[in-house]
mmCIF file of C-alpha atoms and ligand atoms in Angstrom:
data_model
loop_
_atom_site.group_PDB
_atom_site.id
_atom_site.type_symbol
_atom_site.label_atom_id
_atom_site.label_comp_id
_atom_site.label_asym_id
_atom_site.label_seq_id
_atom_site.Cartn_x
_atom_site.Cartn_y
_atom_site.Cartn_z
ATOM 1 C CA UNK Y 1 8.125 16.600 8.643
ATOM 2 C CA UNK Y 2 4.834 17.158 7.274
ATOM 3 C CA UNK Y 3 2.705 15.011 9.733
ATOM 4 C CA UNK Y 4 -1.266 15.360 10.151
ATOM 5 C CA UNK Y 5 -2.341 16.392 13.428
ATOM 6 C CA UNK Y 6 -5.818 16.974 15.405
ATOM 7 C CA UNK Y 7 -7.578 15.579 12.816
ATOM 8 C CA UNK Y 8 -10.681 13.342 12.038
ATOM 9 C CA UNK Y 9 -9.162 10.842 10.324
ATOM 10 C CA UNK Y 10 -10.433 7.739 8.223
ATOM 11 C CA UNK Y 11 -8.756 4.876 7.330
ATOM 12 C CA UNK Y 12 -10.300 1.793 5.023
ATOM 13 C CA UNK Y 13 -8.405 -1.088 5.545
ATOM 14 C CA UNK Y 14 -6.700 -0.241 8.571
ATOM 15 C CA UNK Y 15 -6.125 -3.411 10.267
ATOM 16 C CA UNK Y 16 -4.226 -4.402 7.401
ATOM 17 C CA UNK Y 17 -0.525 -4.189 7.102
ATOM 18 C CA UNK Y 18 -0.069 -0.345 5.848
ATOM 19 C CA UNK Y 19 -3.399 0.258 7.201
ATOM 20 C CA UNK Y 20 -2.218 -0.581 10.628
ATOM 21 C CA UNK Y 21 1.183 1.016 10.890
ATOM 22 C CA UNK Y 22 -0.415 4.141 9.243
ATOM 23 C CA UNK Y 23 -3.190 4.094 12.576
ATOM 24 C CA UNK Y 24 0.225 3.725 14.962
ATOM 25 C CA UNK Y 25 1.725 6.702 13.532
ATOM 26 C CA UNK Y 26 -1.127 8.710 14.073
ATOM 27 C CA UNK Y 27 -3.608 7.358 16.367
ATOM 28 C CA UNK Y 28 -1.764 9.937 19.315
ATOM 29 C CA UNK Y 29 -2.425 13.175 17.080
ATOM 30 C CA UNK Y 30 -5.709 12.376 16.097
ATOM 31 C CA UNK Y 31 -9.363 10.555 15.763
ATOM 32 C CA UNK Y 32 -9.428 7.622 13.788
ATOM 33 C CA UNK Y 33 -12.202 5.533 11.999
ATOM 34 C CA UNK Y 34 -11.121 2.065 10.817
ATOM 35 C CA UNK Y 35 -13.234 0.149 8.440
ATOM 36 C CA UNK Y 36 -12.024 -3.312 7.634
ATOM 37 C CA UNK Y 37 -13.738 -6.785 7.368
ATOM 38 C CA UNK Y 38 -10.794 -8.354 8.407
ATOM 39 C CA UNK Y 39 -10.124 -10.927 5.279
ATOM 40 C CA UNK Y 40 -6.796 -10.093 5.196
ATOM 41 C CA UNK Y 41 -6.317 -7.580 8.382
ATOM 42 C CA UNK Y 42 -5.675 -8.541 12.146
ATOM 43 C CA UNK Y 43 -7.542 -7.097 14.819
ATOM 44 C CA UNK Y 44 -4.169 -7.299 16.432
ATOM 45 C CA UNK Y 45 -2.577 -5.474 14.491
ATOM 46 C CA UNK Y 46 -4.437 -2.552 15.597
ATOM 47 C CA UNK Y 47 -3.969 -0.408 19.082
ATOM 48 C CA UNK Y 48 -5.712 -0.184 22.185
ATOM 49 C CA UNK Y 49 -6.943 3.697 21.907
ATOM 50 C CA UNK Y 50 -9.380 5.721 22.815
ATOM 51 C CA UNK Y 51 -8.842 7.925 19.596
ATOM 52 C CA UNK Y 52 -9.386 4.988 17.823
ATOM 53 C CA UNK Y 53 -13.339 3.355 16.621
ATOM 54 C CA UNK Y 54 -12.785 0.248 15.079
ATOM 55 C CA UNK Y 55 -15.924 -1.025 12.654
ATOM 56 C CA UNK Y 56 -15.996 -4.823 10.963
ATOM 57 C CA UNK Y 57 -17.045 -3.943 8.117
ATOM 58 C CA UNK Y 58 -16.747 -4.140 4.231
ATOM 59 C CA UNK Y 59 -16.246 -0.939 2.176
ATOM 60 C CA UNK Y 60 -18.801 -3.046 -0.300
ATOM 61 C CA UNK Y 61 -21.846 -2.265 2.154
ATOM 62 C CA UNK Y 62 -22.358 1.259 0.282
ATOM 63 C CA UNK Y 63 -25.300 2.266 2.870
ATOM 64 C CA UNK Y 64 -23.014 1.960 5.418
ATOM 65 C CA UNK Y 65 -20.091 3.961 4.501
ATOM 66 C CA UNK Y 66 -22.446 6.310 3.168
ATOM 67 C CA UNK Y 67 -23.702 7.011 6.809
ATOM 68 C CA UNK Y 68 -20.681 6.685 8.459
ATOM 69 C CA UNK Y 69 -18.913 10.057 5.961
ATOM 70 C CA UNK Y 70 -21.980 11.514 5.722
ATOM 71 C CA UNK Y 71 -21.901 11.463 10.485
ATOM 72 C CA UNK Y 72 -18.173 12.438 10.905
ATOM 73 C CA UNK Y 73 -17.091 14.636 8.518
ATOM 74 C CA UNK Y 74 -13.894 13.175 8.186
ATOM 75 C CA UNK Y 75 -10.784 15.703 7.733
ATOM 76 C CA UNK Y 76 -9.084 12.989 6.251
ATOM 77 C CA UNK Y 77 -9.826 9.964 3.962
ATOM 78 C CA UNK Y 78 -7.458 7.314 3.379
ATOM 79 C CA UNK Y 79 -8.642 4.408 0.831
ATOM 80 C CA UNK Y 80 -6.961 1.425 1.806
ATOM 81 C CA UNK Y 81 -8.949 -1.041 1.644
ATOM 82 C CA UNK Y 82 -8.462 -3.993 -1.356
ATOM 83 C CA UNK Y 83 -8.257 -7.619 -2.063
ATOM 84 C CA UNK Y 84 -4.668 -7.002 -2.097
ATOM 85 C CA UNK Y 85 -3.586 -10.390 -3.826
ATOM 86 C CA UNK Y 86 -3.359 -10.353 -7.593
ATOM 87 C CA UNK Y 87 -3.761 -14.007 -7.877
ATOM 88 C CA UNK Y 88 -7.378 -13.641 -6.199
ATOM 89 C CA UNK Y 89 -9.050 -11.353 -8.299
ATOM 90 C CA UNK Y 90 -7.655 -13.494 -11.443
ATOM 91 C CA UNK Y 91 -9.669 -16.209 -9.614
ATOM 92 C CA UNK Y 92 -12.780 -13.778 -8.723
ATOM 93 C CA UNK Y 93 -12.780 -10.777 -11.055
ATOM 94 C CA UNK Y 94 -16.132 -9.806 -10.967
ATOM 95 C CA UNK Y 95 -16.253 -9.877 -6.894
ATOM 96 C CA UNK Y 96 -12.815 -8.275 -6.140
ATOM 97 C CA UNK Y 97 -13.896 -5.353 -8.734
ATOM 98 C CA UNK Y 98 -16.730 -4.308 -6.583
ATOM 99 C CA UNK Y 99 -14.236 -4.281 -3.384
ATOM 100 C CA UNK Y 100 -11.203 -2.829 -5.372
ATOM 101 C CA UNK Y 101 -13.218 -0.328 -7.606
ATOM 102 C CA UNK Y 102 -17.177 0.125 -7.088
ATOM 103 C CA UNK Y 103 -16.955 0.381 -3.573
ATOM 104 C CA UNK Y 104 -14.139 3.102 -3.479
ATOM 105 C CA UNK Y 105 -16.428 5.011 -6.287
ATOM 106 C CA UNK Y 106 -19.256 4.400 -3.857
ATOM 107 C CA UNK Y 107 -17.499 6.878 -1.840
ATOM 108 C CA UNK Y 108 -16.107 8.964 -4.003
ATOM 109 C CA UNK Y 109 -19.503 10.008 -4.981
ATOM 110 C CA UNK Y 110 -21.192 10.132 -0.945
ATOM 111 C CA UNK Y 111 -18.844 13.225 -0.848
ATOM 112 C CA UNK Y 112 -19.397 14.668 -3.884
ATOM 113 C CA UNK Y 113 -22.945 14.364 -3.832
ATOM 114 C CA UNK Y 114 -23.130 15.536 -0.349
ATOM 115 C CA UNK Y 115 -20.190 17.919 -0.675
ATOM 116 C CA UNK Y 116 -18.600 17.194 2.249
ATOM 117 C CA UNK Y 117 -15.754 19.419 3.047
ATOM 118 C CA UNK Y 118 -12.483 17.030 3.508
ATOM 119 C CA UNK Y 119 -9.141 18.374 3.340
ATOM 120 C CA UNK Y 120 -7.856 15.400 1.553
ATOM 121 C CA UNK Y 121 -8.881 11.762 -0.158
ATOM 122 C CA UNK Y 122 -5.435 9.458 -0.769
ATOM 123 C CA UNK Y 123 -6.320 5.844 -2.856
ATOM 124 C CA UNK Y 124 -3.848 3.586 -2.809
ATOM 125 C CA UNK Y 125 -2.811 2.549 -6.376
ATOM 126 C CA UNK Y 126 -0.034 0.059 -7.396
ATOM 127 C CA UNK Y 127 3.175 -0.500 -9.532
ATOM 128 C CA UNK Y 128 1.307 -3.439 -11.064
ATOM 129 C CA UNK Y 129 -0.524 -0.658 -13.383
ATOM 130 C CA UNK Y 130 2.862 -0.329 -15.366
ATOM 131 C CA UNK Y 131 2.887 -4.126 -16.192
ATOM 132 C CA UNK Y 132 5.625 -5.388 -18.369
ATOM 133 C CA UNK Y 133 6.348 -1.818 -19.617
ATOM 134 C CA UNK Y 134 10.281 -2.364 -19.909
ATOM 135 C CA UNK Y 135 11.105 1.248 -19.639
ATOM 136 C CA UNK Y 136 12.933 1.961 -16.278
ATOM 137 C CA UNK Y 137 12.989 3.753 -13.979
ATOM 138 C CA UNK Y 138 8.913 3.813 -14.029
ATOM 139 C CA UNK Y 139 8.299 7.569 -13.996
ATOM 140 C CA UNK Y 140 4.177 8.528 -13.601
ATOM 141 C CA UNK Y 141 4.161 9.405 -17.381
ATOM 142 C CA UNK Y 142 5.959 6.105 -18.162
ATOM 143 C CA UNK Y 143 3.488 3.972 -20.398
ATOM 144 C CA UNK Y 144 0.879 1.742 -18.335
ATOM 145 C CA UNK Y 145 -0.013 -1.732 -19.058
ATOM 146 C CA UNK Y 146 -2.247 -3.159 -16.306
ATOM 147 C CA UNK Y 147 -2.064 -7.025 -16.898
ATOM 148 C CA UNK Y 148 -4.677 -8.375 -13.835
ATOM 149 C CA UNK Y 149 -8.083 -7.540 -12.831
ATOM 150 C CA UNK Y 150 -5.929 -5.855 -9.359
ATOM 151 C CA UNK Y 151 -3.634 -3.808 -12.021
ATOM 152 C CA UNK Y 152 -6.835 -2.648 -13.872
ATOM 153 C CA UNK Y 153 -9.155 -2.195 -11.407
ATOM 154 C CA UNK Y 154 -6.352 0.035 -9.363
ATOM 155 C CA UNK Y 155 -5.425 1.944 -12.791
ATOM 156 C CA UNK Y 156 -9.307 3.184 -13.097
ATOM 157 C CA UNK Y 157 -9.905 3.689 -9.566
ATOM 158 C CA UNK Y 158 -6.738 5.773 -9.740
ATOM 159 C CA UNK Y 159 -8.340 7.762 -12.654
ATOM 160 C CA UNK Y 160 -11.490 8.147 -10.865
ATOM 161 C CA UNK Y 161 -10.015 9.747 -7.940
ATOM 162 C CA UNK Y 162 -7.811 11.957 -9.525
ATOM 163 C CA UNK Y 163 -10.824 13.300 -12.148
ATOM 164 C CA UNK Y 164 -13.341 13.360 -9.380
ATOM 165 C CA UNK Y 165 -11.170 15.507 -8.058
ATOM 166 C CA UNK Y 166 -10.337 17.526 -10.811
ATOM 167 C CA UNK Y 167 -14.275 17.859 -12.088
ATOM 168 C CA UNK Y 168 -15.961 18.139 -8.643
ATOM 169 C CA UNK Y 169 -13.170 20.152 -6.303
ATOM 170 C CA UNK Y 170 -12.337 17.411 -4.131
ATOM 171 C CA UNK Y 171 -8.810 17.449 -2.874
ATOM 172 C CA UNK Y 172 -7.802 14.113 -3.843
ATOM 173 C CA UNK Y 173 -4.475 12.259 -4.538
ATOM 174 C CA UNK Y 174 -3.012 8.531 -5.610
ATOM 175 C CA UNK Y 175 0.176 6.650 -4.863
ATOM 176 C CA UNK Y 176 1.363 3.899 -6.731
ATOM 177 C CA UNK Y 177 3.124 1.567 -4.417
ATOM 178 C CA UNK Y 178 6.508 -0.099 -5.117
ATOM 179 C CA UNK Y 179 7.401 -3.422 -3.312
ATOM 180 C CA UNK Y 180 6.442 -1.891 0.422
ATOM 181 C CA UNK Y 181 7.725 -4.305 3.186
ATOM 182 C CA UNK Y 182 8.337 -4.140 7.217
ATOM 183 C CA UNK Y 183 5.856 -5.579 10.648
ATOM 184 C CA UNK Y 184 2.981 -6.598 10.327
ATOM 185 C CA UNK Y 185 2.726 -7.659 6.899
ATOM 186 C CA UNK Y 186 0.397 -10.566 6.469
ATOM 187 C CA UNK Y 187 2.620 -13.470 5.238
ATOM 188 C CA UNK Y 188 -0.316 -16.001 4.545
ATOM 189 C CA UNK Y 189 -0.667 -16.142 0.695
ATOM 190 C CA UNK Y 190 1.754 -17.365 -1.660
ATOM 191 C CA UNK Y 191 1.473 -13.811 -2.901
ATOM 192 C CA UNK Y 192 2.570 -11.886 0.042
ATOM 193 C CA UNK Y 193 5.436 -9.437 -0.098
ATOM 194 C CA UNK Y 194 8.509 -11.669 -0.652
ATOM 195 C CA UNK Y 195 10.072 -10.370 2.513
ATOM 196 C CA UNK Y 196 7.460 -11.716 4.601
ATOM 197 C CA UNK Y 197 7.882 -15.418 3.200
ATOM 198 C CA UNK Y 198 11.459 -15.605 3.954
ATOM 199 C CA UNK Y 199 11.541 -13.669 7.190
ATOM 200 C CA UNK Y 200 8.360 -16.500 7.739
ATOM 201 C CA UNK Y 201 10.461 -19.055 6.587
ATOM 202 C CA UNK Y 202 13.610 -18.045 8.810
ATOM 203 C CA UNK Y 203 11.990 -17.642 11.683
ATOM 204 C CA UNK Y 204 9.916 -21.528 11.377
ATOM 205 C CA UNK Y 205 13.126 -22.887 9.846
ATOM 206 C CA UNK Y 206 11.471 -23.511 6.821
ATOM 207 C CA UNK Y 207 12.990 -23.780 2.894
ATOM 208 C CA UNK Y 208 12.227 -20.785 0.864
ATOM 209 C CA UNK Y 209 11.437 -21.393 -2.620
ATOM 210 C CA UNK Y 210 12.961 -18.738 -5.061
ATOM 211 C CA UNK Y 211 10.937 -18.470 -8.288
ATOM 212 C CA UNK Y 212 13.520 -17.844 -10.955
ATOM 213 C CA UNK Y 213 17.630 -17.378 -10.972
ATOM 214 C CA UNK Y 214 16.807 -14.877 -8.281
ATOM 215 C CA UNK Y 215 18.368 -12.275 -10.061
ATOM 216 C CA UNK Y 216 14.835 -10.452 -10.634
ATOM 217 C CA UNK Y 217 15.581 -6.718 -8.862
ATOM 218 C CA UNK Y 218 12.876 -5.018 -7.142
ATOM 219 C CA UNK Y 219 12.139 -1.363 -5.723
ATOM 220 C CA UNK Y 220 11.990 -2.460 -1.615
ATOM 221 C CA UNK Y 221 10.491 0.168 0.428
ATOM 222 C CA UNK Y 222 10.041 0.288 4.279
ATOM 223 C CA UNK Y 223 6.837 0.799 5.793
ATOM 224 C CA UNK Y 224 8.103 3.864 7.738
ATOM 225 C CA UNK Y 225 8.993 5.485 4.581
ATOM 226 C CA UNK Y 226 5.505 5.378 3.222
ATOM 227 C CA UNK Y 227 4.151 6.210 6.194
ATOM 228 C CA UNK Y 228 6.104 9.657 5.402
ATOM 229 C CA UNK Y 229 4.745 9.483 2.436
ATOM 230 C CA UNK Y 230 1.062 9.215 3.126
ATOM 231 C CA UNK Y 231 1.834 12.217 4.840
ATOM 232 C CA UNK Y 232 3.553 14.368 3.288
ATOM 233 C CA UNK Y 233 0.574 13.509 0.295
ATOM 234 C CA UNK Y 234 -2.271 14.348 2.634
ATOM 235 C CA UNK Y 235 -0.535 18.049 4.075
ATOM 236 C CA UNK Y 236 0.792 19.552 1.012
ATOM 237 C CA UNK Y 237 -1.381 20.975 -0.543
ATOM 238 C CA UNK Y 238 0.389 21.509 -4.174
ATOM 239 C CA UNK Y 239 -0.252 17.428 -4.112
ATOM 240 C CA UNK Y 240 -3.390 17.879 -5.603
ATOM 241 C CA UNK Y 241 -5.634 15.926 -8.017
ATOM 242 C CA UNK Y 242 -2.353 13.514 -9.098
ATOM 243 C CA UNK Y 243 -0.132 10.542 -8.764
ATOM 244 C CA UNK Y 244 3.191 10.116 -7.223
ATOM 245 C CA UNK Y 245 5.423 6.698 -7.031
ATOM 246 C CA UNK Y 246 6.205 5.696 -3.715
ATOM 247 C CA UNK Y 247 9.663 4.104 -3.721
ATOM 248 C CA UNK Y 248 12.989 4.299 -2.657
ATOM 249 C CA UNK Y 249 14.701 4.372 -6.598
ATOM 250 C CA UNK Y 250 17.145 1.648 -5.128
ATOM 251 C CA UNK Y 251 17.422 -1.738 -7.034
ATOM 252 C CA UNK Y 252 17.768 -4.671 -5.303
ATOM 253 C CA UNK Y 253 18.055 -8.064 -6.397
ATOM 254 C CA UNK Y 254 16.165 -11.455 -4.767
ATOM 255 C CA UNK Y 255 19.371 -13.042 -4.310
ATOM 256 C CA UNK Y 256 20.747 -10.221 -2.692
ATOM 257 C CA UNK Y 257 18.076 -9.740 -0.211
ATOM 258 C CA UNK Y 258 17.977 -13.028 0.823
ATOM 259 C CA UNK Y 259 21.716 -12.707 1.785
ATOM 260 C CA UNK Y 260 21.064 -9.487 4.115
ATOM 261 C CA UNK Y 261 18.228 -10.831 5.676
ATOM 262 C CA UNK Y 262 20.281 -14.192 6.572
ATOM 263 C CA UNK Y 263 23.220 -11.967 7.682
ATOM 264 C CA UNK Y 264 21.273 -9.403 9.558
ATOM 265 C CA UNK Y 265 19.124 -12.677 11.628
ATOM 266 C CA UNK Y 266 22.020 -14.513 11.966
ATOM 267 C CA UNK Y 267 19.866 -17.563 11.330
ATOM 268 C CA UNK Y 268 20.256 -20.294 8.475
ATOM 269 C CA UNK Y 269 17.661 -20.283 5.728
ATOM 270 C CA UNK Y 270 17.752 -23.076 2.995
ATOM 271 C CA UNK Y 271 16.788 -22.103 -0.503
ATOM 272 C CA UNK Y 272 16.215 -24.031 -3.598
ATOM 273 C CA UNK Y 273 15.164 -21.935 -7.213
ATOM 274 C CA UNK Y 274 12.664 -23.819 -8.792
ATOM 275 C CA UNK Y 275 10.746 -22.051 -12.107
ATOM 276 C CA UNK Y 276 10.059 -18.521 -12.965
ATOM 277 C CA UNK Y 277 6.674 -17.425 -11.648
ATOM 278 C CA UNK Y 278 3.815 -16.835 -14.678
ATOM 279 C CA UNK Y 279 3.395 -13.232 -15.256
ATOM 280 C CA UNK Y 280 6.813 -12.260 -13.245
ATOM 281 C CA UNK Y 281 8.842 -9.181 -14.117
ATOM 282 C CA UNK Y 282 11.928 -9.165 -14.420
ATOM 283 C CA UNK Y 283 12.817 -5.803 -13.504
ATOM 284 C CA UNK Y 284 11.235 -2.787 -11.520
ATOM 285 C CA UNK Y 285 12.186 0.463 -10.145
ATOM 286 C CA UNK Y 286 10.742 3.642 -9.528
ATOM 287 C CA UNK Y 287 11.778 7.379 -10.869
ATOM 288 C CA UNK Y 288 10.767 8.972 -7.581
ATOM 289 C CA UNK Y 289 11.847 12.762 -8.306
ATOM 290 C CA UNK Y 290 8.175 14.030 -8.233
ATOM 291 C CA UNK Y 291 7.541 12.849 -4.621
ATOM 292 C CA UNK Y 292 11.223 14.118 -3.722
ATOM 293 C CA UNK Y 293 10.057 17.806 -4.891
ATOM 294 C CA UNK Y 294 6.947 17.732 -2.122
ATOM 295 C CA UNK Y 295 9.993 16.985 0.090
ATOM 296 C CA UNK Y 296 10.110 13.033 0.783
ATOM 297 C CA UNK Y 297 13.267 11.671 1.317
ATOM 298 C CA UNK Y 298 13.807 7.849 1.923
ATOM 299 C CA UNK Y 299 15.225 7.314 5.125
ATOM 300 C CA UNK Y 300 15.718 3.191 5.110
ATOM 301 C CA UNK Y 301 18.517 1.529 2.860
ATOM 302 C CA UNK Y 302 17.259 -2.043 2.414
ATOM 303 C CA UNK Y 303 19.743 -3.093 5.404
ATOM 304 C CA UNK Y 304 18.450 -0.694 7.836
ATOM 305 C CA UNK Y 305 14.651 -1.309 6.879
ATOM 306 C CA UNK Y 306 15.606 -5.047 7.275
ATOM 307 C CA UNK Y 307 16.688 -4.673 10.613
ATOM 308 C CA UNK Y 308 14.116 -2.799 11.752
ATOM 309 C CA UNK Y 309 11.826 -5.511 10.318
ATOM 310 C CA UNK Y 310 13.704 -8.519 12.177
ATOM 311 C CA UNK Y 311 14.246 -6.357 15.173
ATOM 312 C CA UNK Y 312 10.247 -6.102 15.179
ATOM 313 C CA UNK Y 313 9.561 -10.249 15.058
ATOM 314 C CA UNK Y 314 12.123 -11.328 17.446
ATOM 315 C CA UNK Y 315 11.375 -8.620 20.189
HETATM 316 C C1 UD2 S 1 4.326 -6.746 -6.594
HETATM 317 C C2 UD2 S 1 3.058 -6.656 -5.765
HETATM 318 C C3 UD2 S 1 1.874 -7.045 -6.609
HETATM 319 C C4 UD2 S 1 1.843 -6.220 -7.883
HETATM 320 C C5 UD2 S 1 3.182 -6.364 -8.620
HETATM 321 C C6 UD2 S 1 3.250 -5.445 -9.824
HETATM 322 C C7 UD2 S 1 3.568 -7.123 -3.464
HETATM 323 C C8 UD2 S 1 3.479 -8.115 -2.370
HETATM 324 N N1 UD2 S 1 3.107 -7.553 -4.650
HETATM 325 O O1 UD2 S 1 4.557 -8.081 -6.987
HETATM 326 O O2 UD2 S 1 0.695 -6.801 -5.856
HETATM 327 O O3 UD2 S 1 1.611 -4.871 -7.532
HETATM 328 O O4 UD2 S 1 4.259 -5.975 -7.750
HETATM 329 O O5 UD2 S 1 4.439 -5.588 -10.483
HETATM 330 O O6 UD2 S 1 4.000 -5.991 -3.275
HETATM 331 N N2 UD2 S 1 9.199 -14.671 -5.095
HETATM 332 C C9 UD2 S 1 9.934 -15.823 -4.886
HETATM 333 N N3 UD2 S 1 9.470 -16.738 -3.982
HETATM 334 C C10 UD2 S 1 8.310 -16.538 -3.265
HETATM 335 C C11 UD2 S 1 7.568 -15.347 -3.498
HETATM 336 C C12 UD2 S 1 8.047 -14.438 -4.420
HETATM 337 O O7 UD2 S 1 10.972 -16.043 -5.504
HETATM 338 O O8 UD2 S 1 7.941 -17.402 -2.452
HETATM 339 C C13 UD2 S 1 9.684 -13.684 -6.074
HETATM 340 C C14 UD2 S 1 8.635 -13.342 -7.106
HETATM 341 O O9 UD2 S 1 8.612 -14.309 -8.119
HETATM 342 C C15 UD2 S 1 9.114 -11.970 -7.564
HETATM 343 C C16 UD2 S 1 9.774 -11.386 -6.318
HETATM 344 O O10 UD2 S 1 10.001 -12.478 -5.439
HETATM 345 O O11 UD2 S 1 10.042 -12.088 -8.599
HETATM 346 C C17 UD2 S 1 8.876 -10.376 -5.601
HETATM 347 O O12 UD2 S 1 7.627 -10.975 -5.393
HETATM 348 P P1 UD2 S 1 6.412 -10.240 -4.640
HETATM 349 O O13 UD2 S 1 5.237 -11.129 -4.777
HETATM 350 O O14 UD2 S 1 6.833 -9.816 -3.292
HETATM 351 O O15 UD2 S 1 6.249 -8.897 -5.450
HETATM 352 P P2 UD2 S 1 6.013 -8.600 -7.007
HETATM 353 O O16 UD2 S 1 6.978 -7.525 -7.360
HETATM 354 O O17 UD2 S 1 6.047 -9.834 -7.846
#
């Protein structure tokens, strides 16, 4: 597998829940910089290392990240870093578009300005840019209909960092992120990956509310398999200046994942369907053939990344 390796690597948001289990896969290979202000990342979630230099921080303060690519020459450039939940920046637009936009142009333009030499910049974009679209499967040409100010502000940041790369030279690429789910994921918000509510709600024996006839069918992917990903993006070099899905092209329906999950923990989980959520699709899954041609193959069926996942919280 393509896997990055004696490298200077940085990482925004990387005590967050991809952040974090992207630092574990490499933090043995390589040097890592984590910037995160912790809103929605642990400091627990991250390792004890001495490849690793951890720095509180948000990407916001432009001064600071401006020093801290312009000191280490980072290899590698990983833009994590976001007010993840889509309620929130329907709540605070204006603020979560300087986190989840300015602040990743911010640094977009330290390197070009300062041409620094990286191998690679990856920003982490979203399936929300495709909306309500109804076509499926949700190829990168499909139409785009970003509904939120997370959906639009990830659809332009997308653009900038593919055409920065494309008018300046920088090596630059985007993934657009299906439903990604596995440890470490921060079940706090109402808006948190469904999988962490109800594995949160198994383990603390709590009712899970389904929104909806739970037949809604989603594109799960385990974290290990975009941790391959993120790889594979950053070392080939043919991914270049452009935007892949990262999925696994399986459907699988709320209702049916809730029966795994109870099957695989062997615990009992109440669950009562209330209401649709507002703004819910129906219906989402990913055309994945362009990633598949860099060589990415999904290794986790929904049962086997579910197991994992329990495996993880009871341990
Ligand atoms: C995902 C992304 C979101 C955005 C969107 C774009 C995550 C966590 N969220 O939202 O950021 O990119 O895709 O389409 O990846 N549900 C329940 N009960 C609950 C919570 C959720 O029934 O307590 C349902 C929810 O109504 C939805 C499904 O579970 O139908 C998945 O919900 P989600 O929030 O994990 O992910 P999604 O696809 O709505």
């Amino acid at each position: 597998m393509d896997t990055i390796k004696n490298s200077k690597i940085l990482i925004t948001g990387g005590a967050g829940f991809i952040g974090s289990n992207l630092v574990d896969a490499l933090i043995e290979d390589n040097e890592i910089v984590v910037v995160d202000d912790l809103s929605m990342g642990k400091i627990g979630n991250l390792p004890q290392s001495q490849n690793l230099h951890f720095f509180e921080h948000s990407i916001v303060d432009t001064e600071f990240m401006s020093h801290l690519l312009t000191e280490w020459n980072f290899d590698y450039v990983f833009l994590l870093a976001a007010v993840a939940s889509v309620a929130d920046t329907i709540v605070r637009p204006v603020e979560t578009h300087q986190i989840n936009q300015n602040a990743n142009l911010s640094i977009l333009d330290t390197i070009r300005v300062n041409k620094l030499p990286l191998k690679k910049l990856l920003f982490a974009s979203s399936a929300a840019v495709y909306g309500n679209n109804p076509e499926l499967p949700k190829k990168e040409i499909s139409p785009i209909d970003p509904q939120s100010p997370y959906a639009i502000d990830k659809f332009a940041t997308e653009r900038f960092v593919i055409n920065y790369g494309k008018l300046y030279g920088i090596p630059t690429v985007a993934t657009r992120f299906f439903n990604v789910y596995g440890p470490k994921q921060n079940p706090g918000s109402p808006y948190s990956g469904v999988l962490s509510l109800i594995s949160n709600s198994i383990k603390n024996g709590r009712n899970f509310k389904v929104f909806g006839d739970g037949e809604q069918t989603r594109d799960f992917v385990y974290i290990d398999d975009v941790i391959q990903a993120l790889n594979i993006l950053m070392v080939n070099e043919t991914a270049k200046n452009d935007v892949y899905n990262v999925a696994t092209s399986q459907i699988t329906s709320l209702n049916d994942v809730i029966k795994a999950f109870k099957n695989i923990s062997g615990e009992p989980l109440s669950v009562n369907y209330t209401n649709s959520r507002l703004g819910d699709i129906k219906n989402s899954y990913a055309d994945i053939s362009k990633i598949k041609k860099l060589g990415f193959t999904p290794k986790f069926s929904i049962i086997e990344g579910l197991k994992n996942y329990w495996n993880s919280m009871v341990e």
